[in-house]
Tab-separated table of C-alpha atoms and ligand atoms in Angstrom:
chain	number	residue	atom	x	y	z
A	1	MET	CA	173.187	-24.127	98.157
A	2	LYS	CA	173.957	-27.617	96.881
A	3	ILE	CA	172.719	-28.275	93.339
A	4	LYS	CA	171.650	-31.658	91.912
A	5	LYS	CA	170.433	-32.361	88.380
A	6	THR	CA	168.090	-35.030	86.989
A	7	GLN	CA	165.569	-35.409	84.176
A	8	VAL	CA	162.476	-36.091	86.330
A	9	CYS	CA	162.221	-35.096	89.993
A	10	ILE	CA	159.634	-37.293	91.712
A	11	ILE	CA	158.091	-36.079	94.959
A	12	GLY	CA	156.809	-39.103	96.905
A	13	SER	CA	158.154	-42.629	97.361
A	14	GLY	CA	154.786	-44.394	97.485
A	15	PRO	CA	153.620	-46.788	94.761
A	16	ALA	CA	153.105	-43.980	92.203
A	17	GLY	CA	156.532	-42.389	92.603
A	18	LEU	CA	158.416	-45.657	92.815
A	19	LEU	CA	156.716	-47.223	89.798
A	20	LEU	CA	157.190	-44.083	87.707
A	21	SER	CA	160.890	-44.010	88.532
A	22	GLN	CA	161.283	-47.662	87.567
A	23	LEU	CA	159.388	-47.433	84.258
A	24	LEU	CA	161.451	-44.373	83.301
A	25	HIS	CA	164.691	-46.090	84.309
A	26	ASN	CA	163.822	-49.042	82.046
A	27	GLU	CA	164.027	-46.567	79.149
A	28	GLY	CA	167.218	-44.858	80.352
A	29	ILE	CA	165.503	-41.831	81.855
A	30	ASP	CA	166.996	-40.594	85.129
A	31	SER	CA	164.978	-39.545	88.188
A	32	ILE	CA	165.473	-38.634	91.833
A	33	ILE	CA	162.774	-39.513	94.382
A	34	LEU	CA	162.170	-37.413	97.500
A	35	ASP	CA	160.106	-38.498	100.497
A	36	ARG	CA	159.523	-36.826	103.829
A	37	GLN	CA	159.128	-40.154	105.628
A	38	THR	CA	161.734	-42.784	106.495
A	39	ARG	CA	161.940	-45.965	104.439
A	40	GLU	CA	160.726	-47.909	107.492
A	41	ARG	CA	157.592	-45.767	107.886
A	42	ILE	CA	156.780	-46.044	104.195
A	43	GLU	CA	157.235	-49.834	104.193
A	44	ALA	CA	155.132	-50.210	107.350
A	45	ARG	CA	151.981	-48.652	105.846
A	46	ILE	CA	149.004	-51.015	105.580
A	47	ARG	CA	146.815	-49.997	102.679
A	48	ALA	CA	145.401	-51.585	99.528
A	49	GLY	CA	145.001	-55.291	98.967
A	50	VAL	CA	143.590	-55.877	95.468
A	51	LEU	CA	145.546	-55.388	92.213
A	52	GLU	CA	143.864	-55.070	88.808
A	53	THR	CA	145.295	-57.001	85.851
A	54	GLY	CA	146.750	-53.766	84.484
A	55	THR	CA	148.525	-53.128	87.765
A	56	VAL	CA	150.031	-56.626	87.717
A	57	GLU	CA	151.211	-56.014	84.129
A	58	ALA	CA	152.838	-52.718	85.127
A	59	LEU	CA	154.619	-54.337	88.087
A	60	GLU	CA	155.862	-57.137	85.820
A	61	GLU	CA	157.167	-54.482	83.399
A	62	ALA	CA	158.876	-52.839	86.376
A	63	GLY	CA	160.642	-56.121	87.111
A	64	VAL	CA	158.896	-56.798	90.430
A	65	GLY	CA	156.533	-59.554	89.333
A	66	ASP	CA	158.360	-62.536	90.870
A	67	ARG	CA	157.275	-62.284	94.521
A	68	LEU	CA	153.890	-60.963	93.408
A	69	HIS	CA	153.226	-64.156	91.469
A	70	ALA	CA	154.893	-66.387	94.074
A	71	GLU	CA	152.933	-65.003	97.049
A	72	GLY	CA	149.937	-63.211	95.509
A	73	LEU	CA	146.528	-64.887	95.373
A	74	PRO	CA	144.707	-64.774	92.001
A	75	HIS	CA	140.976	-64.252	92.597
A	76	SER	CA	138.200	-64.966	90.080
A	77	GLY	CA	135.326	-63.414	91.961
A	78	PHE	CA	133.978	-61.959	95.194
A	79	ASP	CA	130.781	-62.095	97.243
A	80	LEU	CA	128.265	-59.277	97.620
A	81	SER	CA	126.108	-59.746	100.699
A	82	PHE	CA	123.030	-57.624	101.492
A	83	ASN	CA	121.328	-58.217	104.852
A	84	GLY	CA	122.190	-61.918	104.566
A	85	ASP	CA	121.375	-62.396	100.859
A	86	HIS	CA	124.406	-63.295	98.752
A	87	HIS	CA	125.403	-62.812	95.124
A	88	ARG	CA	128.802	-63.839	93.772
A	89	ILE	CA	130.358	-61.542	91.196
A	90	ASP	CA	132.047	-63.979	88.787
A	91	ILE	CA	134.842	-61.718	87.564
A	92	ALA	CA	136.518	-64.426	85.471
A	93	GLY	CA	133.275	-65.699	83.912
A	94	LEU	CA	131.957	-62.206	83.162
A	95	THR	CA	135.181	-60.476	82.035
A	96	GLY	CA	137.768	-63.201	81.369
A	97	LYS	CA	140.019	-61.452	83.908
A	98	GLN	CA	141.172	-62.058	87.474
A	99	VAL	CA	142.390	-59.724	90.206
A	100	MET	CA	145.444	-60.366	92.378
A	101	VAL	CA	145.308	-60.166	96.157
A	102	TYR	CA	148.744	-58.853	97.191
A	103	GLY	CA	149.215	-56.097	99.761
A	104	GLN	CA	150.325	-52.599	98.754
A	105	THR	CA	152.842	-52.898	101.563
A	106	GLU	CA	154.574	-55.690	99.645
A	107	VAL	CA	154.362	-53.771	96.343
A	108	THR	CA	156.096	-50.824	97.968
A	109	LYS	CA	158.808	-53.001	99.533
A	110	ASP	CA	159.450	-54.732	96.193
A	111	LEU	CA	159.708	-51.424	94.314
A	112	ILE	CA	161.986	-49.729	96.872
A	113	LYS	CA	164.282	-52.763	96.915
A	114	ARG	CA	164.544	-52.811	93.118
A	115	ARG	CA	165.007	-49.075	92.762
A	116	LEU	CA	167.806	-49.003	95.341
A	117	ALA	CA	169.443	-52.102	93.833
A	118	GLN	CA	169.603	-50.276	90.515
A	119	GLY	CA	171.240	-47.254	92.129
A	120	CYS	CA	168.214	-44.960	92.136
A	121	GLU	CA	168.620	-41.934	94.405
A	122	ILE	CA	165.698	-42.113	96.856
A	123	ILE	CA	166.198	-39.391	99.452
A	124	PHE	CA	164.143	-40.220	102.545
A	125	SER	CA	163.370	-37.995	105.541
A	126	VAL	CA	163.531	-34.722	103.602
A	127	ASN	CA	161.824	-31.551	104.782
A	128	ASN	CA	160.450	-28.362	103.270
A	129	VAL	CA	160.020	-29.731	99.780
A	130	GLU	CA	159.125	-26.854	97.432
A	131	PRO	CA	158.509	-27.030	93.671
A	132	HIS	CA	159.743	-23.878	91.885
A	133	ASP	CA	159.535	-22.449	88.328
A	134	VAL	CA	157.162	-25.217	87.322
A	135	ILE	CA	156.176	-23.386	84.118
A	136	GLN	CA	159.808	-22.722	83.190
A	137	ALA	CA	161.841	-24.966	80.896
A	138	LYS	CA	164.013	-25.994	83.864
A	139	PRO	CA	161.782	-26.350	86.920
A	140	LYS	CA	163.405	-26.875	90.308
A	141	VAL	CA	162.602	-28.626	93.564
A	142	ARG	CA	164.158	-27.386	96.795
A	143	TYR	CA	164.319	-29.363	100.037
A	144	THR	CA	166.272	-29.531	103.254
A	145	LYS	CA	167.953	-32.558	104.755
A	146	ASP	CA	170.198	-32.668	107.810
A	147	GLY	CA	170.154	-28.877	107.920
A	148	GLU	CA	171.360	-28.468	104.345
A	149	THR	CA	169.270	-26.870	101.578
A	150	VAL	CA	169.476	-28.604	98.211
A	151	GLU	CA	168.076	-27.585	94.841
A	152	ILE	CA	167.283	-30.177	92.150
A	153	GLU	CA	167.248	-28.856	88.596
A	154	CYS	CA	165.122	-31.011	86.278
A	155	ASP	CA	163.019	-31.110	83.101
A	156	PHE	CA	159.827	-32.319	84.798
A	157	ILE	CA	158.395	-32.627	88.313
A	158	ALA	CA	156.124	-35.593	89.128
A	159	GLY	CA	153.892	-34.860	92.122
A	160	CYS	CA	153.372	-38.346	93.568
A	161	ASP	CA	153.124	-37.079	97.140
A	162	GLY	CA	149.635	-38.208	98.041
A	163	PHE	CA	146.586	-36.348	99.296
A	164	HIS	CA	148.495	-34.341	101.907
A	165	GLY	CA	151.439	-33.519	99.664
A	166	VAL	CA	152.786	-30.174	98.409
A	167	ALA	CA	152.829	-30.689	94.639
A	168	ARG	CA	149.112	-29.968	94.080
A	169	GLN	CA	149.577	-26.667	95.923
A	170	ALA	CA	152.003	-25.543	93.209
A	171	ILE	CA	149.040	-25.184	90.830
A	172	PRO	CA	147.620	-21.641	91.178
A	173	ALA	CA	144.254	-21.448	92.967
A	174	ASP	CA	142.662	-19.702	89.979
A	175	ILE	CA	143.602	-22.658	87.771
A	176	LEU	CA	143.114	-25.618	90.153
A	177	LYS	CA	139.540	-26.911	90.508
A	178	THR	CA	138.727	-29.528	93.155
A	179	TYR	CA	135.697	-31.753	93.682
A	180	GLU	CA	135.112	-33.492	96.999
A	181	ARG	CA	132.675	-35.567	98.956
A	182	VAL	CA	133.526	-36.548	102.537
A	183	TYR	CA	131.590	-39.599	103.764
A	184	PRO	CA	129.984	-39.518	107.220
A	185	PHE	CA	131.835	-42.639	108.379
A	186	GLY	CA	135.244	-44.341	108.341
A	187	TRP	CA	136.661	-47.851	107.987
A	188	LEU	CA	138.107	-49.580	111.024
A	189	GLY	CA	140.574	-52.156	109.717
A	190	VAL	CA	142.430	-54.963	111.454
A	191	LEU	CA	145.101	-57.428	110.430
A	192	THR	CA	145.293	-60.807	112.178
A	193	GLU	CA	147.474	-63.863	111.652
A	194	ARG	CA	144.547	-66.213	111.024
A	195	PRO	CA	143.321	-67.895	107.824
A	196	PRO	CA	140.627	-65.824	106.093
A	197	VAL	CA	136.972	-66.543	106.783
A	198	ALA	CA	136.376	-67.398	103.101
A	199	GLU	CA	138.430	-68.036	99.969
A	200	GLU	CA	137.157	-64.871	98.273
A	201	LEU	CA	136.445	-61.330	99.485
A	202	ILE	CA	133.048	-60.580	101.021
A	203	TYR	CA	131.520	-57.075	100.775
A	204	ALA	CA	128.607	-56.987	103.220
A	205	HIS	CA	125.767	-54.467	103.654
A	206	HIS	CA	124.108	-54.745	107.047
A	207	GLU	CA	121.687	-52.489	108.893
A	208	ARG	CA	124.387	-51.900	111.513
A	209	GLY	CA	126.941	-50.957	108.869
A	210	PHE	CA	129.256	-52.197	106.118
A	211	ALA	CA	131.833	-54.962	106.590
A	212	LEU	CA	134.576	-56.316	104.318
A	213	CYS	CA	136.371	-59.636	104.702
A	214	SER	CA	139.689	-59.587	102.847
A	215	MET	CA	143.115	-61.132	103.235
A	216	ARG	CA	146.849	-60.783	102.625
A	217	SER	CA	147.654	-64.508	102.352
A	218	LYS	CA	146.138	-67.897	103.256
A	219	THR	CA	147.250	-67.305	106.851
A	220	ARG	CA	146.801	-63.547	107.245
A	221	SER	CA	143.372	-61.872	107.169
A	222	ARG	CA	142.312	-58.244	106.693
A	223	TYR	CA	138.891	-57.174	107.961
A	224	TYR	CA	137.086	-53.826	107.934
A	225	ILE	CA	133.885	-52.566	109.506
A	226	GLN	CA	132.224	-49.212	108.910
A	227	CYS	CA	132.573	-47.025	111.987
A	228	ALA	CA	131.668	-43.476	112.971
A	229	ALA	CA	134.023	-40.928	111.438
A	230	GLU	CA	134.836	-39.637	114.928
A	231	ASP	CA	135.526	-43.072	116.424
A	232	ASP	CA	138.848	-43.618	118.157
A	233	VAL	CA	140.685	-46.914	117.667
A	234	ALA	CA	140.987	-47.089	121.470
A	235	ASP	CA	137.173	-47.461	121.563
A	236	TRP	CA	137.481	-50.767	119.727
A	237	SER	CA	138.873	-53.760	121.599
A	238	ASP	CA	139.518	-56.867	119.544
A	239	ASP	CA	136.509	-58.577	121.156
A	240	ARG	CA	134.209	-55.670	120.301
A	241	PHE	CA	135.490	-55.723	116.718
A	242	TRP	CA	134.981	-59.468	116.254
A	243	ASP	CA	131.528	-59.402	117.856
A	244	GLU	CA	130.433	-56.620	115.479
A	245	LEU	CA	131.951	-58.303	112.433
A	246	VAL	CA	130.067	-61.545	113.249
A	247	ILE	CA	126.757	-59.683	113.348
A	248	ARG	CA	127.390	-57.930	110.044
A	249	ILE	CA	128.604	-60.942	108.030
A	250	GLY	CA	125.940	-63.272	109.455
A	251	GLU	CA	126.175	-66.570	111.330
A	252	ASP	CA	126.495	-68.735	108.186
A	253	THR	CA	129.696	-66.961	107.190
A	254	ALA	CA	130.884	-66.248	110.721
A	255	LYS	CA	130.943	-69.951	111.688
A	256	HIS	CA	134.124	-70.133	109.583
A	257	LEU	CA	135.650	-67.051	111.224
A	258	LEU	CA	138.874	-67.612	113.179
A	259	ARG	CA	139.274	-64.786	115.672
A	260	GLY	CA	142.785	-63.780	116.569
A	261	PRO	CA	144.724	-60.919	118.110
A	262	SER	CA	144.968	-57.880	115.818
A	263	PHE	CA	148.533	-56.765	115.126
A	264	GLU	CA	147.405	-53.729	113.157
A	265	LYS	CA	144.282	-51.705	113.866
A	266	SER	CA	143.511	-48.321	112.295
A	267	ILE	CA	140.662	-46.088	111.164
A	268	ALA	CA	140.734	-44.576	107.656
A	269	PRO	CA	138.480	-41.667	106.692
A	270	LEU	CA	136.534	-42.000	103.443
A	271	ARG	CA	136.349	-39.340	100.805
A	272	SER	CA	135.936	-38.884	97.060
A	273	PHE	CA	138.251	-36.192	95.718
A	274	VAL	CA	139.500	-35.041	92.321
A	275	ALA	CA	141.833	-32.153	91.447
A	276	GLU	CA	141.823	-30.773	87.902
A	277	PRO	CA	143.978	-30.312	85.901
A	278	MET	CA	146.554	-33.003	86.692
A	279	ARG	CA	149.214	-31.000	84.845
A	280	TYR	CA	150.510	-27.445	85.196
A	281	GLY	CA	153.486	-26.478	83.052
A	282	ASN	CA	156.147	-29.116	83.714
A	283	LEU	CA	154.450	-30.371	86.892
A	284	PHE	CA	152.441	-33.582	86.583
A	285	LEU	CA	150.274	-35.000	89.393
A	286	ALA	CA	149.810	-38.776	89.699
A	287	GLY	CA	148.005	-40.969	92.229
A	288	ASP	CA	146.529	-39.713	95.483
A	289	ALA	CA	148.107	-36.280	94.870
A	290	ALA	CA	145.363	-35.814	92.261
A	291	HIS	CA	142.487	-38.009	93.429
A	292	ILE	CA	141.105	-40.054	96.299
A	293	VAL	CA	138.439	-42.751	96.185
A	294	PRO	CA	136.646	-44.545	99.043
A	295	PRO	CA	138.318	-48.015	99.196
A	296	THR	CA	134.988	-49.842	98.607
A	297	GLY	CA	135.838	-50.303	94.933
A	298	ALA	CA	139.530	-51.236	95.514
A	299	LYS	CA	140.546	-48.492	93.061
A	300	GLY	CA	142.978	-46.208	94.942
A	301	LEU	CA	146.257	-47.967	94.317
A	302	ASN	CA	145.127	-49.138	90.872
A	303	LEU	CA	144.274	-45.587	89.767
A	304	ALA	CA	147.710	-44.429	90.900
A	305	VAL	CA	149.260	-47.139	88.726
A	306	SER	CA	147.184	-46.234	85.670
A	307	ASP	CA	148.190	-42.561	86.028
A	308	VAL	CA	151.828	-43.651	86.110
A	309	ARG	CA	151.450	-45.911	83.062
A	310	ILE	CA	150.022	-42.942	81.135
A	311	LEU	CA	152.655	-40.488	82.458
A	312	SER	CA	155.625	-42.791	81.859
A	313	ARG	CA	154.417	-43.425	78.278
A	314	ALA	CA	154.211	-39.658	77.744
A	315	LEU	CA	157.626	-38.883	79.191
A	316	ILE	CA	159.305	-41.737	77.332
A	317	ASP	CA	157.776	-40.600	74.014
A	318	PHE	CA	158.995	-37.077	74.712
A	319	TYR	CA	162.554	-38.076	75.512
A	320	LYS	CA	162.857	-40.673	72.745
A	321	ASN	CA	160.943	-38.945	69.941
A	322	ARG	CA	160.598	-35.324	71.142
A	323	ASN	CA	156.865	-35.925	70.758
A	324	ALA	CA	154.928	-33.954	73.392
A	325	THR	CA	151.443	-35.091	72.315
A	326	TYR	CA	150.945	-37.564	75.151
A	327	LEU	CA	152.235	-34.968	77.629
A	328	GLU	CA	149.751	-32.409	76.308
A	329	ASN	CA	146.928	-34.944	76.629
A	330	TYR	CA	148.054	-36.390	79.982
A	331	SER	CA	145.528	-34.673	82.238
A	332	ALA	CA	142.505	-35.269	79.987
A	333	THR	CA	143.468	-38.904	79.385
A	334	CYS	CA	143.878	-39.618	83.122
A	335	LEU	CA	140.763	-37.742	84.171
A	336	ARG	CA	138.477	-39.717	81.853
A	337	ARG	CA	139.584	-42.854	83.729
A	338	VAL	CA	139.675	-41.181	87.132
A	339	TRP	CA	136.057	-40.017	86.960
A	340	LYS	CA	134.868	-43.498	85.938
A	341	ALA	CA	136.701	-44.963	88.939
A	342	GLU	CA	135.246	-42.220	91.151
A	343	ARG	CA	131.767	-43.159	89.938
A	344	PHE	CA	132.310	-46.860	90.598
A	345	SER	CA	133.791	-46.278	94.066
A	346	TRP	CA	130.972	-43.867	94.964
A	347	PHE	CA	128.385	-46.368	93.652
A	348	MET	CA	129.783	-49.295	95.678
A	349	SER	CA	130.061	-47.108	98.783
A	350	THR	CA	126.517	-45.761	98.419
A	351	MET	CA	124.988	-49.216	97.930
A	352	LEU	CA	126.853	-50.938	100.757
A	353	HIS	CA	127.137	-48.476	103.662
A	354	GLN	CA	124.663	-47.153	106.217
A	355	PHE	CA	124.120	-43.400	105.744
A	356	PRO	CA	122.671	-41.718	108.843
A	357	ASP	CA	120.668	-39.242	106.767
A	358	PHE	CA	119.232	-41.719	104.230
A	359	SER	CA	115.433	-41.607	103.860
A	360	PRO	CA	113.395	-44.868	103.742
A	361	PHE	CA	113.212	-44.340	99.973
A	362	GLU	CA	117.009	-44.149	99.650
A	363	LYS	CA	117.374	-47.321	101.712
A	364	LYS	CA	114.968	-49.013	99.290
A	365	MET	CA	117.183	-47.812	96.444
A	366	GLN	CA	120.183	-49.493	98.071
A	367	ARG	CA	118.327	-52.787	98.147
A	368	ALA	CA	117.085	-52.290	94.606
A	369	GLU	CA	120.670	-51.731	93.388
A	370	PHE	CA	121.708	-55.044	94.951
A	371	ASP	CA	118.648	-56.875	93.531
A	372	HIS	CA	119.290	-55.369	90.079
A	373	ILE	CA	122.888	-56.625	90.095
A	374	ALA	CA	121.909	-60.033	91.480
A	375	GLY	CA	119.160	-60.380	88.888
A	376	SER	CA	120.967	-59.144	85.789
A	377	GLU	CA	124.024	-60.666	84.151
A	378	THR	CA	124.510	-57.351	82.357
A	379	ALA	CA	124.548	-55.420	85.611
A	380	SER	CA	126.879	-57.972	87.205
A	381	ARG	CA	129.190	-57.763	84.171
A	382	SER	CA	129.305	-53.976	84.408
A	383	LEU	CA	130.294	-54.210	88.066
A	384	ALA	CA	132.845	-56.929	87.332
A	385	GLU	CA	134.426	-54.898	84.492
A	386	ASN	CA	134.917	-51.908	86.774
A	387	TYR	CA	136.272	-54.001	89.622
A	388	ALA	CA	138.709	-55.902	87.375
A	389	GLY	CA	139.887	-52.616	85.863
A	390	LEU	CA	138.796	-50.660	82.791
A	391	PRO	CA	141.096	-50.769	79.755
A	392	LEU	CA	143.852	-48.154	79.534
A	393	GLU	CA	143.302	-45.650	76.704
B	1	LIG	P1	150.920	-42.436	98.759
B	1	LIG	O1	150.134	-41.600	99.728
B	1	LIG	O2	150.965	-43.899	98.932
B	1	LIG	O3	152.439	-41.944	98.750
B	1	LIG	C1	152.739	-40.574	98.815
B	1	LIG	C2	154.143	-40.438	99.381
B	1	LIG	O4	154.495	-39.052	99.346
B	1	LIG	C3	154.243	-40.884	100.832
B	1	LIG	O5	155.291	-41.819	100.990
B	1	LIG	C4	154.506	-39.592	101.599
B	1	LIG	O6	155.380	-39.795	102.695
B	1	LIG	C5	155.150	-38.714	100.548
B	1	LIG	N1	154.941	-37.275	100.780
B	1	LIG	C6	153.806	-36.650	101.146
B	1	LIG	N2	154.019	-35.330	101.270
B	1	LIG	C7	155.340	-35.110	100.983
B	1	LIG	C8	156.164	-33.968	100.948
B	1	LIG	N3	155.677	-32.765	101.235
B	1	LIG	N4	157.471	-34.120	100.618
B	1	LIG	C9	157.968	-35.349	100.290
B	1	LIG	N5	157.226	-36.477	100.314
B	1	LIG	C10	155.928	-36.358	100.661
B	1	LIG	N6	143.438	-48.116	98.228
B	1	LIG	C11	142.875	-49.282	97.864
B	1	LIG	O7	142.804	-49.564	96.669
B	1	LIG	N7	142.384	-50.140	98.817
B	1	LIG	C12	142.476	-49.863	100.158
B	1	LIG	O8	142.039	-50.629	100.989
B	1	LIG	C13	143.063	-48.662	100.579
B	1	LIG	N8	143.189	-48.346	101.915
B	1	LIG	C14	143.764	-47.155	102.279
B	1	LIG	C15	143.921	-46.789	103.630
B	1	LIG	C16	144.502	-45.549	103.997
B	1	LIG	C17	144.647	-45.175	105.458
B	1	LIG	C18	144.935	-44.653	102.994
B	1	LIG	C19	145.529	-43.303	103.361
B	1	LIG	C20	144.795	-45.004	101.651
B	1	LIG	C21	144.213	-46.257	101.295
B	1	LIG	N9	144.087	-46.642	99.957
B	1	LIG	C22	143.530	-47.808	99.568
B	1	LIG	C23	144.550	-45.788	98.921
B	1	LIG	C24	146.047	-45.959	98.787
B	1	LIG	O9	146.325	-47.299	98.511
B	1	LIG	C25	146.512	-45.012	97.733
B	1	LIG	O10	145.669	-45.048	96.595
B	1	LIG	C26	147.936	-45.258	97.312
B	1	LIG	O11	148.744	-45.231	98.451
B	1	LIG	C27	148.291	-44.183	96.314
B	1	LIG	O12	149.655	-44.207	96.123
B	1	LIG	P2	150.482	-42.820	95.927
B	1	LIG	O13	149.730	-41.976	94.966
B	1	LIG	O14	151.862	-43.231	95.656
B	1	LIG	O15	150.358	-42.048	97.315
B	2	LIG	C1	142.129	-54.801	101.460
B	2	LIG	O1	142.386	-56.015	101.416
B	2	LIG	O2	142.765	-53.980	102.172
B	2	LIG	C2	140.989	-54.278	100.612
B	2	LIG	C3	140.441	-55.098	99.642
B	2	LIG	C4	139.400	-54.609	98.856
B	2	LIG	C5	138.926	-53.325	99.063
B	2	LIG	C6	139.485	-52.504	100.037
B	2	LIG	C7	140.530	-52.981	100.817
B	2	LIG	O3	137.894	-52.858	98.296
């Protein structure tokens, strides 16, 4: 069996794995990244669209801030709409921060390009990835590629392999505790080469279901509508999608809507999920491998980045100063932030979506939540602080 050696073996070449590898490299720490998908498949994924300030700072530190600032759109607020009533959340006025609209697809492309340019070993299209000896001093990761079995000997394994990855499974069932809520609906998203309907994002509650108007640039729009969890994309023609979106965002907004052909259309399931602990021996989970949030709060990608900022700080302190304190505290530090993001994402999802089993009282509570936010600067500030990103510990 072929043997490779590195300091940190990273499973997953999504935003978490790529950013971790780059931040470690900046401090002279070597890593190898494994991914079961091809580079093309990874770079074709359409996912998040909103970056917190902390995420922008981390990407600048990783040396991929140029295109982000050249093409990204700084946003100072967004619109909450509830059955036609509107309330703007003034992020800049309430928090002094902005968010950056820049697609995760572009973040991933920028990070892969930089990692490869710096000679990082990213091994795509691997199979049968297996963490081994994770509680030993020298854990290993085995995989196969082109029929050959390879073993990577390392000091640490970073499980950045997403919700469906293998790293979380390396934590024994009697130690791993998971928490989950699956929502009774999904998000049907489309991309179209048309200017966005408004300058800022619109999160809309409507009796027929939730809708979100977002964007990727001044000429490319991203729209979502809540759909049944069992819906099939084939059930949704472009015309049916646009007609439904118009109803949910209301005529006043929709008169600015430019319909166009969708060039990406997909349905994403919604769930809240947390796995504890995020560390077992020399295995560390980061990003979707450890937690999932419904995208209503725009937290998924940003949580992955904050995990990586905490993990890279811990690993760097260990290698430079042989101080393992941050490593020991990694899971607890991340989880305090994760649970606050889970709460915010659950709150936004509960207020804005139609739940088939909601009683009339619960529907009144949804409206009351909106009215409380619209009527209280304190409540609006709390929402804005969570959306813009809570401070890193
Ligand atoms: P990722 O899932 O991005 O990356 C994991 C990587 O690990 C993948 O490249 C995968 O191929 C690889 N992998 C998996 N198993 C492996 C194995 N066994 N061996 C080797 N490699 C393996 N977040 C938002 O903030 N806003 C959104 O609108 C939004 N929309 C989303 C839509 C969808 C359909 C999904 C699935 C997620 C969405 N998210 C959104 C969340 C998303 O952005 C994640 O938070 C983000 O991708 C997390 O990054 P990673 O943790 O790196 O995981
Ligand atoms: C997106 O643009 O894809 C997007 C933006 C904000 C969200 C979710 C998705 O809350």
